[in-house]
Amino acid sequence: MPAPEPTSNAETTKQGLLKPREVDVKKQSLEDDKEISDRDVLKGLKIICAASADAEFDALVRKKTGLRLRQFLADLQSCGQLSEIRMG
């Protein structure tokens, strides 16, 4: 299988794996999310866990919201391990 193509937030390593670049988290971006409650995040996490285990449920979520949760989760693999991401 060919190595994944580099994206704007990742670069390819010698092994063909995507390596995340440094994430520049500015104070404003943190301010943008301050109105998102932890409770809402946890409710969303419950839904994304259910969709990750059930393609039919994912299809229902996609039909209602347009979000492809299983694809989103699969795309996260390009970030590698969270320990590789350095927050600025």
Short mmCIF file of C-alpha atoms in Angstrom, two decimals:
data_model
loop_
_atom_site.label_atom_id
_atom_site.label_comp_id
_atom_site.label_asym_id
_atom_site.label_seq_id
_atom_site.Cartn_x
_atom_site.Cartn_y
_atom_site.Cartn_z
CA MET A 1 0.00 0.00 0.00
CA PRO A 2 1.46 3.43 -0.90
CA ALA A 3 2.35 5.89 1.84
CA PRO A 4 -0.28 8.52 2.65
CA GLU A 5 0.09 11.85 0.93
CA PRO A 6 1.39 14.68 3.13
CA THR A 7 -1.21 17.19 4.18
CA SER A 8 -0.93 20.78 5.28
CA ASN A 9 -0.56 19.74 8.93
CA ALA A 10 1.77 16.76 8.49
CA GLU A 11 4.96 15.74 6.74
CA THR A 12 6.13 12.31 5.63
CA THR A 13 8.90 10.56 7.57
CA LYS A 14 11.50 8.22 6.03
CA GLN A 15 9.28 5.27 6.95
CA GLY A 16 6.41 6.74 4.92
CA LEU A 17 4.44 7.64 8.03
CA LEU A 18 2.88 11.03 8.49
CA LYS A 19 4.54 13.10 11.18
CA PRO A 20 2.52 15.98 12.65
CA ARG A 21 4.06 19.41 12.56
CA GLU A 22 4.08 21.63 15.62
CA VAL A 23 0.64 22.91 16.47
CA ASP A 24 0.55 26.64 17.07
CA VAL A 25 -2.30 27.10 19.53
CA LYS A 26 -2.97 30.76 19.95
CA LYS A 27 -4.87 32.22 22.87
CA GLN A 28 -7.66 33.31 20.52
CA SER A 29 -8.28 29.76 19.32
CA LEU A 30 -8.67 28.68 22.94
CA GLU A 31 -11.07 31.57 23.50
CA ASP A 32 -13.15 30.44 20.52
CA ASP A 33 -13.92 27.14 22.25
CA LYS A 34 -14.65 28.46 25.74
CA GLU A 35 -18.42 28.32 25.14
CA ILE A 36 -18.28 24.59 24.42
CA SER A 37 -19.24 22.77 27.60
CA ASP A 38 -17.45 19.66 28.79
CA ARG A 39 -20.86 17.99 29.10
CA ASP A 40 -21.58 18.57 25.38
CA VAL A 41 -18.14 17.23 24.47
CA LEU A 42 -18.75 14.07 26.50
CA LYS A 43 -22.17 13.59 24.88
CA GLY A 44 -20.53 13.92 21.47
CA LEU A 45 -17.83 11.46 22.50
CA LYS A 46 -20.53 8.94 23.40
CA ILE A 47 -22.03 9.33 19.91
CA ILE A 48 -18.69 9.07 18.13
CA CYS A 49 -17.85 5.91 20.10
CA ALA A 50 -21.15 4.34 19.05
CA ALA A 51 -20.60 5.35 15.41
CA SER A 52 -17.06 3.97 15.45
CA ALA A 53 -18.37 0.53 16.34
CA ASP A 54 -21.42 0.52 14.05
CA ALA A 55 -21.34 1.55 10.38
CA GLU A 56 -25.14 1.72 10.24
CA PHE A 57 -25.25 4.14 13.16
CA ASP A 58 -22.52 6.18 11.46
CA ALA A 59 -24.72 6.32 8.35
CA LEU A 60 -27.63 7.62 10.45
CA VAL A 61 -25.42 10.33 11.97
CA ARG A 62 -24.15 11.23 8.48
CA LYS A 63 -27.70 11.49 7.14
CA LYS A 64 -28.73 13.80 9.99
CA THR A 65 -25.58 15.94 10.33
CA GLY A 66 -23.47 15.39 7.23
CA LEU A 67 -20.58 14.29 9.47
CA ARG A 68 -18.66 11.11 8.63
CA LEU A 69 -17.51 10.15 12.13
CA ARG A 70 -15.85 6.87 11.18
CA GLN A 71 -13.90 8.64 8.42
CA PHE A 72 -12.90 11.39 10.87
CA LEU A 73 -11.56 8.80 13.30
CA ALA A 74 -9.70 6.98 10.53
CA ASP A 75 -8.16 10.28 9.39
CA LEU A 76 -6.84 10.93 12.89
CA GLN A 77 -4.33 8.09 12.44
CA SER A 78 -2.27 10.50 10.35
CA CYS A 79 -1.51 12.41 13.54
CA GLY A 80 0.38 9.45 14.95
CA GLN A 81 0.75 9.37 18.69
CA LEU A 82 -0.37 12.40 20.65
CA SER A 83 3.06 12.55 22.28
CA GLU A 84 4.47 13.57 18.89
CA ILE A 85 2.33 16.71 18.78
CA ARG A 86 3.92 19.65 20.54
CA MET A 87 1.57 22.41 21.61
CA GLY A 88 3.09 25.90 21.42
#
